[in-house]
Coordinates of C-alpha atoms in Angstrom, one line a residue:
X1 CA 21.2 -18.9 0.1
X2 CA 21.4 -17.6 -3.4
X3 CA 20.8 -14.0 -4.3
X4 CA 18.4 -12.7 -1.7
X5 CA 17.4 -9.4 -3.2
X6 CA 17.2 -7.4 -6.3
X7 CA 18.9 -4.6 -4.5
X8 CA 22.7 -4.4 -3.9
X9 CA 22.3 -2.5 -0.6
X10 CA 20.1 -5.2 0.8
X11 CA 22.5 -7.9 -0.3
X12 CA 25.4 -6.1 1.3
X13 CA 23.5 -5.7 4.6
X14 CA 22.4 -9.3 4.6
X15 CA 26.0 -10.4 4.5
X16 CA 26.8 -8.0 7.3
X17 CA 24.0 -9.2 9.6
X18 CA 24.8 -12.8 8.8
X19 CA 28.4 -12.3 9.8
X20 CA 27.1 -10.6 13.0
X21 CA 25.2 -13.7 13.9
X22 CA 21.8 -12.1 13.4
X23 CA 18.8 -14.1 11.9
X24 CA 17.1 -12.1 9.1
X25 CA 13.9 -12.4 7.2
X26 CA 15.8 -14.3 4.4
X27 CA 17.2 -16.9 6.8
X28 CA 13.8 -17.4 8.4
X29 CA 12.2 -17.8 5.0
X30 CA 14.7 -20.6 4.2
X31 CA 14.0 -22.3 7.5
X32 CA 10.2 -22.2 6.9
X33 CA 10.5 -23.3 3.3
X34 CA 11.4 -26.8 4.5
X35 CA 8.1 -27.2 6.5
X36 CA 5.4 -25.8 4.2
X37 CA 2.0 -27.6 4.5
X38 CA 0.6 -28.5 1.2
X39 CA -3.0 -28.5 2.5
X40 CA -2.6 -24.9 3.8
X41 CA -1.0 -23.9 0.4
X42 CA -4.1 -25.2 -1.4
X43 CA -6.6 -23.8 1.2
X44 CA -7.8 -27.3 2.2
X45 CA -7.5 -26.9 5.9
X46 CA -9.7 -25.6 8.6
X47 CA -9.2 -24.9 12.4
X48 CA -12.4 -23.0 13.2
X49 CA -14.1 -25.5 15.5
X50 CA -13.1 -28.1 18.2
X51 CA -14.0 -31.0 15.9
X52 CA -11.0 -30.1 13.7
X53 CA -8.5 -29.4 12.5
X54 CA -9.9 -30.8 9.2
X55 CA -8.3 -31.3 5.9
X56 CA -9.9 -32.3 2.6
X57 CA -8.2 -35.4 1.2
X58 CA -9.1 -38.2 -1.2
X59 CA -10.1 -40.1 2.0
X60 CA -12.2 -37.4 3.4
X61 CA -13.9 -35.1 0.9
X62 CA -15.7 -33.0 3.6
X63 CA -14.9 -31.5 7.0
X64 CA -16.5 -33.0 10.0
X65 CA -19.3 -30.4 9.9
X66 CA -19.9 -31.3 6.3
X67 CA -18.2 -28.4 4.5
X68 CA -16.8 -29.2 1.1
X69 CA -13.5 -28.2 -0.5
X70 CA -15.1 -25.3 -2.4
X71 CA -16.6 -23.6 0.6
X72 CA -13.6 -24.3 2.8
X73 CA -11.2 -22.7 0.4
X74 CA -13.4 -19.7 -0.3
X75 CA -14.2 -19.2 3.4
X76 CA -10.4 -19.2 4.2
X77 CA -9.8 -16.7 1.4
X78 CA -12.6 -14.4 2.6
X79 CA -11.1 -14.5 6.1
X80 CA -7.9 -13.2 4.7
X81 CA -9.7 -10.4 2.9
X82 CA -11.5 -9.4 6.1
X83 CA -8.1 -8.6 7.7
X84 CA -7.2 -6.3 4.8
X85 CA -10.6 -4.6 4.7
X86 CA -10.3 -4.0 8.5
X87 CA -6.8 -2.5 8.3
X88 CA -7.8 -0.1 5.6
X89 CA -11.0 1.0 7.4
X90 CA -9.1 1.5 10.6
X91 CA -6.7 3.8 8.8
X92 CA -9.6 5.6 7.3
X93 CA -11.1 6.2 10.7
X94 CA -7.8 7.6 12.0
X95 CA -7.5 9.9 9.0
X96 CA -11.0 11.3 9.5
X97 CA -10.4 11.8 13.2
X98 CA -7.2 13.6 12.4
X99 CA -9.0 15.8 9.8
X100 CA -11.5 16.9 12.3
X101 CA -8.9 17.6 15.0
X102 CA -6.7 19.5 12.6
X103 CA -9.6 21.6 11.4
X104 CA -10.2 22.6 15.1
X105 CA -6.5 23.6 15.5
X106 CA -5.6 20.7 17.7
X107 CA -2.6 19.3 15.6
X108 CA 0.7 20.7 14.6
X109 CA 0.0 20.4 10.9
X110 CA -3.4 22.0 10.5
X111 CA -5.2 22.0 7.1
X112 CA -2.6 22.5 4.3
X113 CA -5.0 22.1 1.4
X114 CA -8.1 24.3 1.9
X115 CA -9.1 24.2 -1.8
X116 CA -9.3 20.4 -1.5
X117 CA -11.6 20.7 1.5
X118 CA -14.0 22.9 -0.4
X119 CA -13.8 20.7 -3.5
X120 CA -14.6 17.6 -1.6
X121 CA -17.4 19.3 0.4
X122 CA -19.0 20.5 -2.9
X123 CA -18.7 17.0 -4.4
X124 CA -20.4 15.3 -1.5
X125 CA -23.1 18.0 -0.9
X126 CA -21.6 19.1 2.4
X127 CA -22.4 22.7 3.4
X128 CA -19.6 25.0 2.3
X129 CA -20.6 28.1 4.3
X130 CA -18.1 29.5 6.7
X131 CA -14.3 29.1 7.0
X132 CA -12.4 26.2 5.5
X133 CA -11.9 24.8 9.1
X134 CA -15.6 24.8 9.7
X135 CA -16.2 23.1 6.4
X136 CA -13.5 20.5 7.1
X137 CA -15.2 19.6 10.4
X138 CA -18.5 19.0 8.6
X139 CA -16.7 17.0 5.9
X140 CA -15.1 14.9 8.6
X141 CA -18.5 14.3 10.1
X142 CA -19.8 13.3 6.7
X143 CA -17.0 10.8 6.2
X144 CA -17.4 9.4 9.6
X145 CA -21.1 8.7 9.0
X146 CA -20.3 7.1 5.7
X147 CA -17.8 4.7 7.2
X148 CA -20.4 3.6 9.8
X149 CA -23.4 3.2 7.6
X150 CA -25.3 -0.1 7.7
X151 CA -25.1 -2.6 4.8
X152 CA -28.6 -1.7 3.6
X153 CA -27.8 2.1 3.5
X154 CA -26.5 4.0 0.5
X155 CA -22.8 4.5 0.4
X156 CA -22.4 8.0 -1.0
X157 CA -18.6 7.7 -1.4
X158 CA -19.0 5.2 -4.3
X159 CA -20.5 7.6 -6.7
X160 CA -17.5 9.9 -6.3
X161 CA -15.0 7.4 -7.8
X162 CA -17.1 4.9 -9.8
X163 CA -18.9 5.3 -13.2
X164 CA -22.7 5.2 -13.1
X165 CA -22.7 2.1 -15.3
X166 CA -20.4 0.2 -13.0
X167 CA -22.7 1.0 -10.1
X168 CA -25.6 -0.5 -12.0
X169 CA -23.7 -3.7 -12.6
X170 CA -22.9 -4.0 -8.9
X171 CA -26.5 -3.3 -7.9
X172 CA -27.7 -6.0 -10.3
X173 CA -25.3 -8.5 -8.8
X174 CA -26.3 -7.6 -5.2
X175 CA -22.7 -6.4 -4.4
X176 CA -23.4 -2.7 -4.1
X177 CA -22.3 -2.2 -0.4
X178 CA -23.1 0.0 2.5
X179 CA -20.5 1.3 4.9
X180 CA -17.3 -0.7 5.2
X181 CA -17.5 -1.3 8.9
X182 CA -20.8 -3.0 8.7
X183 CA -19.8 -4.9 5.5
X184 CA -16.8 -6.3 7.4
X185 CA -19.0 -7.2 10.3
X186 CA -21.5 -9.1 8.2
X187 CA -18.9 -10.8 6.0
X188 CA -16.9 -12.1 8.9
X189 CA -20.0 -13.3 10.7
X190 CA -20.9 -15.3 7.5
X191 CA -17.5 -17.0 7.8
X192 CA -18.1 -18.5 11.2
X193 CA -18.6 -22.3 11.4
X194 CA -21.8 -23.4 9.7
X195 CA -23.3 -20.1 8.6
X196 CA -22.6 -19.5 4.9
X197 CA -21.2 -22.6 3.2
X198 CA -22.0 -21.7 -0.4
X199 CA -18.7 -20.7 -2.1
X200 CA -20.4 -18.5 -4.7
X201 CA -22.3 -16.6 -2.0
X202 CA -19.0 -16.1 -0.1
X203 CA -17.3 -14.9 -3.2
X204 CA -20.0 -12.3 -3.9
X205 CA -19.8 -11.1 -0.3
X206 CA -16.0 -10.7 -0.7
X207 CA -16.5 -8.6 -3.8
X208 CA -19.0 -6.5 -2.0
X209 CA -16.6 -6.0 0.9
X210 CA -13.8 -5.1 -1.6
X211 CA -15.9 -2.3 -3.0
X212 CA -16.7 -1.0 0.5
X213 CA -13.0 -1.1 1.3
X214 CA -12.1 1.0 -1.8
X215 CA -14.6 3.6 -0.5
X216 CA -12.7 3.6 2.8
X217 CA -9.5 4.1 0.8
X218 CA -11.0 7.1 -1.0
X219 CA -12.0 8.6 2.4
X220 CA -8.6 8.2 3.9
X221 CA -6.6 9.5 1.0
X222 CA -9.1 12.5 0.6
X223 CA -8.6 13.3 4.2
X224 CA -4.9 13.0 4.0
X225 CA -4.9 15.2 0.9
X226 CA -6.7 17.9 2.8
X227 CA -4.4 17.5 5.8
X228 CA -1.0 17.3 4.1
X229 CA -1.7 18.5 0.5
X230 CA -2.4 16.5 -2.6
X231 CA 0.7 14.8 -4.0
X232 CA 2.5 16.9 -6.6
X233 CA 5.3 15.8 -8.9
X234 CA 8.8 16.4 -7.4
X235 CA 12.1 14.6 -7.0
X236 CA 13.3 12.7 -3.9
X237 CA 16.0 10.2 -3.0
X238 CA 15.7 6.6 -2.0
X239 CA 17.9 3.7 -0.7
X240 CA 20.0 3.3 2.4
X241 CA 22.7 5.8 1.3
X242 CA 20.4 8.6 2.3
X243 CA 21.2 7.8 6.0
X244 CA 24.0 10.0 7.5
X245 CA 25.5 8.8 10.8
X246 CA 26.4 12.3 11.8
X247 CA 22.7 13.3 12.1
X248 CA 20.0 12.4 14.7
X249 CA 17.9 10.1 12.5
X250 CA 14.3 9.4 13.1
X251 CA 12.6 6.7 10.9
X252 CA 8.8 6.5 10.8
X253 CA 7.7 3.1 9.7
X254 CA 4.4 1.5 8.9
X255 CA 1.3 2.7 6.9
X256 CA -0.1 5.8 8.6
X257 CA 1.7 9.2 8.1
X258 CA 0.3 11.1 11.0
X259 CA 3.2 10.8 13.6
X260 CA 5.8 11.0 10.8
X261 CA 4.2 14.2 9.6
X262 CA 4.2 15.7 13.1
X263 CA 7.9 14.8 13.5
X264 CA 8.7 16.5 10.2
X265 CA 6.8 19.6 11.2
X266 CA 8.7 19.9 14.5
X267 CA 12.0 18.9 13.0
X268 CA 11.9 22.0 10.8
X269 CA 11.7 24.3 13.9
X270 CA 15.1 25.8 15.0
X271 CA 14.6 24.7 18.6
X272 CA 14.5 21.0 17.7
X273 CA 17.4 21.3 15.4
X274 CA 19.3 22.9 18.3
X275 CA 18.5 19.9 20.5
X276 CA 20.4 17.7 17.9
X277 CA 23.3 20.1 17.5
X278 CA 23.7 20.5 21.2
X279 CA 24.1 16.7 21.4
X280 CA 27.0 16.9 18.8
X281 CA 25.0 16.1 15.7
X282 CA 24.9 18.0 12.5
X283 CA 21.2 18.3 12.8
X284 CA 17.9 16.3 13.1
X285 CA 16.6 14.3 10.1
X286 CA 13.5 12.3 9.3
X287 CA 13.8 9.3 6.9
X288 CA 10.8 7.5 5.5
X289 CA 10.3 3.7 5.6
X290 CA 7.9 1.5 3.7
X291 CA 4.3 2.8 3.3
X292 CA 4.5 5.6 5.9
X293 CA 7.6 6.8 4.0
X294 CA 5.7 6.6 0.7
X295 CA 2.9 8.7 2.1
X296 CA 5.4 11.3 3.3
X297 CA 7.5 11.5 0.1
X298 CA 4.4 11.9 -2.0
X299 CA 3.5 15.1 -0.1
X300 CA 6.6 16.6 1.6
X301 CA 9.4 18.1 -0.4
X302 CA 12.9 16.5 0.1
X303 CA 15.2 18.9 1.9
X304 CA 17.9 18.7 4.6
X305 CA 15.3 17.7 7.2
X306 CA 13.2 15.1 5.4
X307 CA 15.6 13.3 3.2
X308 CA 13.6 10.5 1.4
X309 CA 12.8 6.8 1.7
X310 CA 15.0 3.8 2.6
X311 CA 12.9 1.1 0.9
X312 CA 10.2 -1.5 1.6
X313 CA 9.1 -4.0 4.2
X314 CA 11.9 -6.5 3.7
X315 CA 14.5 -3.8 4.3
X316 CA 13.7 -2.7 7.8
X317 CA 16.0 -5.1 9.7
X318 CA 18.9 -4.2 7.4
X319 CA 18.2 -0.5 7.8
X320 CA 18.5 -0.9 11.6
X321 CA 21.7 -2.8 11.1
X322 CA 23.4 0.3 9.7
X323 CA 23.7 1.4 13.3
X324 CA 22.7 4.9 12.4
X325 CA 18.9 4.9 13.1
X326 CA 18.3 6.7 16.4
X327 CA 14.5 6.3 16.6
X328 CA 12.4 3.8 14.8
X329 CA 8.7 4.8 15.2
X330 CA 6.4 1.8 14.5
X331 CA 2.9 2.7 13.5
X332 CA 0.1 0.5 12.3
X333 CA 1.0 -2.3 9.9
X334 CA 4.1 -4.0 8.6
X335 CA 6.6 -3.9 11.5
X336 CA 8.9 -6.9 11.9
X337 CA 8.6 -8.5 15.3
X338 CA 12.4 -8.7 15.5
X339 CA 13.1 -4.9 15.4
X340 CA 13.9 -4.8 19.2
X341 CA 16.5 -7.5 18.7
X342 CA 18.1 -5.5 15.9
X343 CA 17.8 -2.2 17.9
X344 CA 19.7 -3.8 20.8
X345 CA 22.4 -5.1 18.6
X346 CA 22.8 -2.0 16.5
X347 CA 22.3 0.8 19.0
X348 CA 18.9 2.0 18.1
X349 CA 15.7 2.9 20.0
X350 CA 12.3 1.5 19.1
X351 CA 8.9 3.1 19.9
X352 CA 5.4 2.0 19.0
X353 CA 3.1 4.9 18.1
X354 CA -0.2 3.1 17.6
X355 CA -2.6 1.5 20.1
X356 CA -2.6 -1.5 17.8
X357 CA 1.1 -2.1 17.9
X358 CA 2.9 -4.0 20.7
X359 CA 6.3 -5.4 20.1
X360 CA 8.4 -7.8 22.2
X361 CA 11.2 -6.0 24.0
X362 CA 9.8 -2.5 23.3
X363 CA 8.9 -0.4 26.4
X364 CA 8.5 2.9 24.6
X365 CA 4.8 2.9 23.8
X366 CA 2.7 5.8 22.6
X367 CA -0.9 5.7 21.4
X368 CA -1.6 8.0 18.6
X369 CA -4.4 10.5 18.9
X370 CA -4.6 13.7 16.8
X371 CA -4.8 15.8 19.9
X372 CA -1.6 14.4 21.5
X373 CA 0.5 13.9 18.3
X374 CA 2.7 16.9 19.0
X375 CA 3.6 15.7 22.4
X376 CA 4.3 12.3 21.0
X377 CA 6.5 13.8 18.3
X378 CA 8.4 15.8 21.0
X379 CA 9.0 12.6 23.1
X380 CA 10.3 10.8 20.0
X381 CA 12.7 13.6 19.2
X382 CA 14.0 13.5 22.8
X383 CA 14.5 9.7 22.6
X384 CA 16.3 10.0 19.3
X385 CA 18.7 12.7 20.6
X386 CA 19.5 10.6 23.7
X387 CA 20.1 7.6 21.5
X388 CA 22.5 9.7 19.3
X389 CA 24.5 10.6 22.4
X390 CA 24.7 6.9 23.4
X391 CA 25.8 5.6 20.0
X392 CA 28.7 8.0 19.6
X393 CA 31.9 6.0 19.0
X394 CA 30.0 2.9 18.1
X395 CA 30.2 1.1 14.7
X396 CA 28.0 2.2 11.8
X397 CA 27.9 0.6 8.4
X398 CA 25.9 2.4 5.7
X399 CA 25.9 1.2 2.0
X400 CA 26.7 4.4 0.1
X401 CA 24.0 4.1 -2.7
X402 CA 21.4 6.7 -3.4
X403 CA 18.9 6.7 -6.2
X404 CA 16.8 9.7 -7.4
X405 CA 13.1 9.1 -8.0
X406 CA 10.3 11.3 -9.3
X407 CA 7.2 11.0 -7.1
X408 CA 3.8 12.5 -6.5
X409 CA 1.8 11.4 -9.5
X410 CA -1.7 11.8 -8.2
X411 CA -4.5 12.2 -10.8
X412 CA -4.5 15.9 -10.2
X413 CA -0.7 16.0 -10.8
X414 CA -1.0 14.0 -14.0
X415 CA -3.7 16.4 -15.3
X416 CA -1.5 19.3 -14.4
X417 CA 1.5 17.8 -16.2
X418 CA -0.7 17.4 -19.3
X419 CA -1.6 21.0 -19.3
X420 CA -4.9 20.8 -17.4
X421 CA -6.7 18.1 -19.4
X422 CA -6.5 14.3 -19.8
X423 CA -6.9 14.7 -23.6
X424 CA -3.1 14.4 -24.3
X425 CA -3.1 11.1 -22.4
X426 CA -6.2 9.9 -24.2
X427 CA -4.7 10.9 -27.5
X428 CA -1.5 8.9 -27.0
X429 CA -3.5 5.9 -25.9
X430 CA -5.8 6.2 -29.0
X431 CA -2.7 6.6 -31.3
X432 CA -1.1 3.5 -29.8
X433 CA 2.0 5.4 -28.5
X434 CA 0.8 4.0 -25.2
X435 CA -1.0 0.8 -25.6
X436 CA -2.5 0.8 -22.2
X437 CA -2.0 1.3 -18.5
X438 CA -1.1 -1.2 -15.8
X439 CA -1.4 -0.4 -12.1
X440 CA 1.4 -2.4 -10.4
X441 CA 0.2 -2.4 -6.8
X442 CA 2.3 -4.9 -4.9
X443 CA 3.9 -5.9 -1.6
X444 CA 7.3 -7.6 -1.5
X445 CA 7.9 -11.3 -0.7
X446 CA 10.5 -14.0 -1.0
X447 CA 8.1 -16.7 -2.1
X448 CA 8.9 -16.6 -5.8
X449 CA 12.5 -15.5 -5.7
X450 CA 14.7 -12.7 -4.6
X451 CA 13.1 -9.6 -3.0
X452 CA 11.6 -7.4 -5.6
X453 CA 13.1 -9.2 -8.6
X454 CA 9.7 -10.3 -10.1
X455 CA 8.2 -6.8 -9.5
X456 CA 11.1 -5.1 -11.3
X457 CA 11.1 -7.6 -14.1
X458 CA 7.4 -7.3 -14.7
X459 CA 7.6 -3.5 -14.8
X460 CA 10.5 -3.6 -17.3
X461 CA 8.6 -6.1 -19.5
X462 CA 5.5 -3.9 -19.5
X463 CA 7.2 -0.6 -20.3
X464 CA 9.2 -2.3 -23.1
X465 CA 5.8 -3.1 -24.7
X466 CA 4.7 0.6 -24.5
X467 CA 2.5 -0.1 -21.4
X468 CA 2.5 2.8 -18.9
X469 CA 3.0 1.5 -15.3
X470 CA 1.5 3.2 -12.2
X471 CA 3.3 2.0 -9.1
X472 CA 1.9 1.8 -5.6
X473 CA 2.6 -0.1 -2.4
X474 CA 5.9 -1.7 -1.4
X475 CA 6.4 -2.7 -5.0
X476 CA 6.6 1.1 -5.7
X477 CA 9.7 1.3 -3.5
X478 CA 11.1 -1.7 -5.4
X479 CA 10.9 0.3 -8.7
X480 CA 12.1 3.5 -7.1
X481 CA 15.3 1.9 -5.7
X482 CA 15.9 0.1 -9.0
X483 CA 15.9 3.4 -10.9
X484 CA 12.6 3.0 -12.9
X485 CA 11.1 6.2 -11.6
X486 CA 13.4 8.8 -13.2
X487 CA 13.0 10.3 -16.7
X488 CA 16.2 8.5 -17.8
X489 CA 14.4 5.2 -17.4
X490 CA 12.5 6.0 -20.6
X491 CA 15.4 4.4 -22.5
X492 CA 14.1 1.0 -21.3
X493 CA 10.6 1.7 -22.7
X494 CA 9.3 0.9 -26.2
X495 CA 9.5 3.6 -28.9
X496 CA 6.0 4.9 -28.3
X497 CA 6.1 5.2 -24.5
X498 CA 9.7 6.5 -24.6
X499 CA 8.6 9.3 -26.9
X500 CA 5.8 10.3 -24.6
X501 CA 8.0 10.2 -21.6
X502 CA 10.7 12.3 -23.2
X503 CA 8.3 14.9 -24.4
X504 CA 6.8 15.3 -20.9
X505 CA 10.0 14.7 -18.9
X506 CA 8.4 11.9 -16.9
X507 CA 9.4 8.3 -16.1
X508 CA 7.8 5.3 -17.7
X509 CA 6.8 4.1 -14.2
X510 CA 4.8 6.7 -12.3
X511 CA 4.8 6.7 -8.5
X512 CA 1.2 6.7 -7.3
X513 CA 2.1 6.1 -3.6
X514 CA 1.0 3.4 -1.3
X515 CA -1.4 0.4 -1.3
X516 CA -4.0 2.8 0.2
X517 CA -3.9 4.6 -3.2
X518 CA -5.9 1.9 -4.8
X519 CA -8.9 4.1 -4.4
X520 CA -7.0 7.0 -6.0
X521 CA -6.0 4.8 -9.0
X522 CA -9.7 3.7 -9.3
X523 CA -10.6 7.4 -9.4
X524 CA -8.2 8.0 -12.3
X525 CA -9.5 5.0 -14.2
X526 CA -13.0 6.3 -13.7
X527 CA -12.1 9.7 -15.1
X528 CA -10.6 8.0 -18.2
X529 CA -13.7 5.8 -18.6
X530 CA -16.0 8.7 -18.3
X531 CA -14.0 10.7 -20.8
X532 CA -14.2 7.9 -23.4
X533 CA -17.9 7.1 -22.5
X534 CA -17.2 3.5 -21.6
X535 CA -17.3 1.2 -18.6
X536 CA -14.1 0.5 -16.7
X537 CA -14.1 -3.1 -18.0
X538 CA -13.8 -1.8 -21.5
X539 CA -10.6 0.1 -21.0
X540 CA -7.1 -1.1 -22.0
X541 CA -6.2 -1.2 -18.3
X542 CA -4.9 -4.0 -16.1
X543 CA -3.6 -4.6 -12.6
X544 CA -0.6 -6.6 -11.4
X545 CA 0.6 -7.6 -7.9
X546 CA 3.7 -9.6 -8.7
X547 CA 4.8 -10.0 -5.1
X548 CA 1.7 -9.7 -2.9
X549 CA 2.4 -10.7 0.7
X550 CA -0.4 -9.9 3.0
X551 CA -4.1 -9.3 3.5
X552 CA -4.4 -5.8 2.3
X553 CA -3.2 -7.0 -1.1
X554 CA -5.8 -9.6 -1.4
X555 CA -8.7 -7.3 -0.8
X556 CA -7.2 -4.8 -3.3
X557 CA -7.2 -7.6 -5.9
X558 CA -10.8 -8.5 -5.0
X559 CA -11.8 -4.9 -5.6
X560 CA -9.9 -4.7 -8.9
X561 CA -11.9 -7.7 -10.1
X562 CA -15.2 -6.1 -9.0
X563 CA -14.1 -3.0 -10.9
X564 CA -13.9 -5.0 -14.1
X565 CA -10.1 -5.3 -14.4
X566 CA -7.8 -8.1 -15.5
X567 CA -5.8 -8.7 -12.2
X568 CA -2.6 -10.6 -12.1
X569 CA -1.4 -11.9 -8.7
X570 CA 1.7 -13.8 -7.6
X571 CA 2.2 -16.0 -5.6
X572 CA -0.8 -18.1 -6.5
X573 CA -3.4 -17.6 -3.7
X574 CA -4.2 -20.6 -1.5
X575 CA -7.3 -21.6 -3.5
X576 CA -5.9 -24.3 -5.8
X577 CA -7.4 -27.2 -3.8
X578 CA -10.9 -26.3 -5.1
X579 CA -11.1 -26.4 -8.9
X580 CA -14.5 -24.8 -9.0
X581 CA -13.2 -21.8 -7.0
X582 CA -10.3 -21.5 -9.4
X583 CA -12.6 -21.6 -12.4
X584 CA -14.9 -19.0 -10.7
X585 CA -12.0 -16.6 -10.0
X586 CA -10.1 -17.0 -13.3
X587 CA -12.9 -17.5 -15.8
X588 CA -16.6 -17.3 -14.7
X589 CA -16.3 -14.0 -12.7
X590 CA -15.4 -12.2 -16.0
X591 CA -19.0 -12.8 -17.2
X592 CA -20.3 -11.1 -14.1
X593 CA -18.0 -8.1 -13.4
X594 CA -15.7 -8.0 -16.5
X595 CA -12.7 -8.7 -14.3
X596 CA -10.8 -11.9 -13.5
X597 CA -7.7 -13.2 -11.7
X598 CA -4.6 -14.3 -13.6
X599 CA -1.6 -16.0 -12.0
X600 CA 2.0 -16.9 -12.9
X601 CA 5.6 -16.1 -12.0
X602 CA 7.3 -15.8 -15.3
X603 CA 7.6 -12.1 -16.1
X604 CA 7.4 -12.6 -19.9
X605 CA 4.3 -14.7 -19.6
X606 CA 2.8 -12.2 -17.1
X607 CA 3.4 -9.3 -19.6
X608 CA 2.1 -11.5 -22.4
X609 CA -1.2 -12.0 -20.6
X610 CA -1.6 -8.3 -19.8
X611 CA -0.6 -7.2 -23.3
X612 CA -3.1 -9.6 -24.8
X613 CA -5.8 -8.3 -22.6
X614 CA -5.0 -4.7 -23.4
X615 CA -4.9 -5.4 -27.2
X616 CA -8.3 -7.1 -27.0
X617 CA -9.8 -4.1 -25.3
X618 CA -8.2 -1.8 -27.9
X619 CA -9.7 -3.8 -30.7
X620 CA -13.2 -3.6 -29.1
X621 CA -12.8 0.2 -28.7
X622 CA -11.8 0.5 -32.4
X623 CA -8.3 1.9 -31.6
X624 CA -6.1 -1.2 -32.3

């Protein structure tokens, strides 16, 4: 295999695991590459009923039931989006339940951001009488009701993060949603065999579900801000070199921060540090992995207990292969099914901590609930300490590379860095020092080349053109590990963006967190749109997902299009077998929502398309 990753540490660990006879994600990708189905790649296959499987070919232009290529392709695409919408909404429910329990004193972390609770309650018309804990319970009840509203009921969350004009556009198109749970229910039911076979209808329902999903993201991040504090700008460390074999190392992995946060809280207590030192370790440490790690580094300061982030999804086998991970805690989403094999080979212990997660070969199973999270965290620490004892004298291999990163750029943090107002940002956009903003919200995938190579290349092309990048998702870790999220990276930016970064002491790529922060990014875009008195579609703003991998990314892209934004995605989604669907997504939809999909894998061409879009919007605003 040629170069497998953008990152030296991953390349080093790949060679080690290969020499050890272990199959890795890169080897399995190579094996599957030889057997790809062209019909599946184009979206022209269906296995929903017993008369199939069906494929659309030049000999058979319809499935047995009569469905045509357009409806088959769009229905398949909507199915994928349903998975993403469901995962985000499940996370939102967990966050709301945790907020309620924490407000009642039933968790180890409590409510760390009481002002946020009062601010949110005021914004949503929730009664603010009484203590912050009492208000937080009422706020959680309000959020819970919003998530469960029927499709014909008003979703009150939307008004919090969407301009009024955009809401009117959605209402006129019939895509203004109710609660996300019922939108998912109705959309998936439409996608059964022989219910909705109109590709335009299916596309509109997907847009509607995307908007509802964004409302769930706002709920979950608002709840987590109240629980763990709103992200603030601070420095952390990333890459595998943050692992120290002489410590008991616990690695929370997945997308939900709750168990990881509980472990961090306990690990700061002297009695738990003593458990580690009594076992012969220097201490007990917590190390973030993928999106759970992103959630934690955004909110928790880096110290001698919580030491940073290893990287993104494609890293996890190689992190285990260091032989220095004592406990790998797998929460909801993005856990490789091979982790038990790696744990056995490299002296680690795996535990699942979500009722959704079951892994072959893993017997340590915990089901997260807010009320029992402290007991779960204690059990994980005990397992980790025992693993440390058992791995003493056994081989470890840790690439010694660390990279600093500046993280925590929430909308509130950005406003704070600008002196309490967005005016300085608007001024540099109007002046052209910053041409525009691109939200790079991406996964990580091998499909179009080495891990993270396209993400990093697109980010570098954009900042070189004076386009500020907001990073989120696994692509955020790609840019952190590659050194794009330190102030010194401003030297890679164009003259205008570099000047802004140097004057503020910030990087040209701002860490906005995880894929769940799509709703947070939308809120920032709305604030900018309202400040300028325009619709979101009129802003010099774009979105790119250069290495999307899974279903959460596709529903994020659907929402971005509904929000009126130019949205680049790579790899090309499995829709190319239906030219009418391709035309709808890349051209016609712009006339409805103002947004559209763009594709491509050449970083220069991708940046060209984004820059052209941004310049067109600047001309229309009279600031070119």
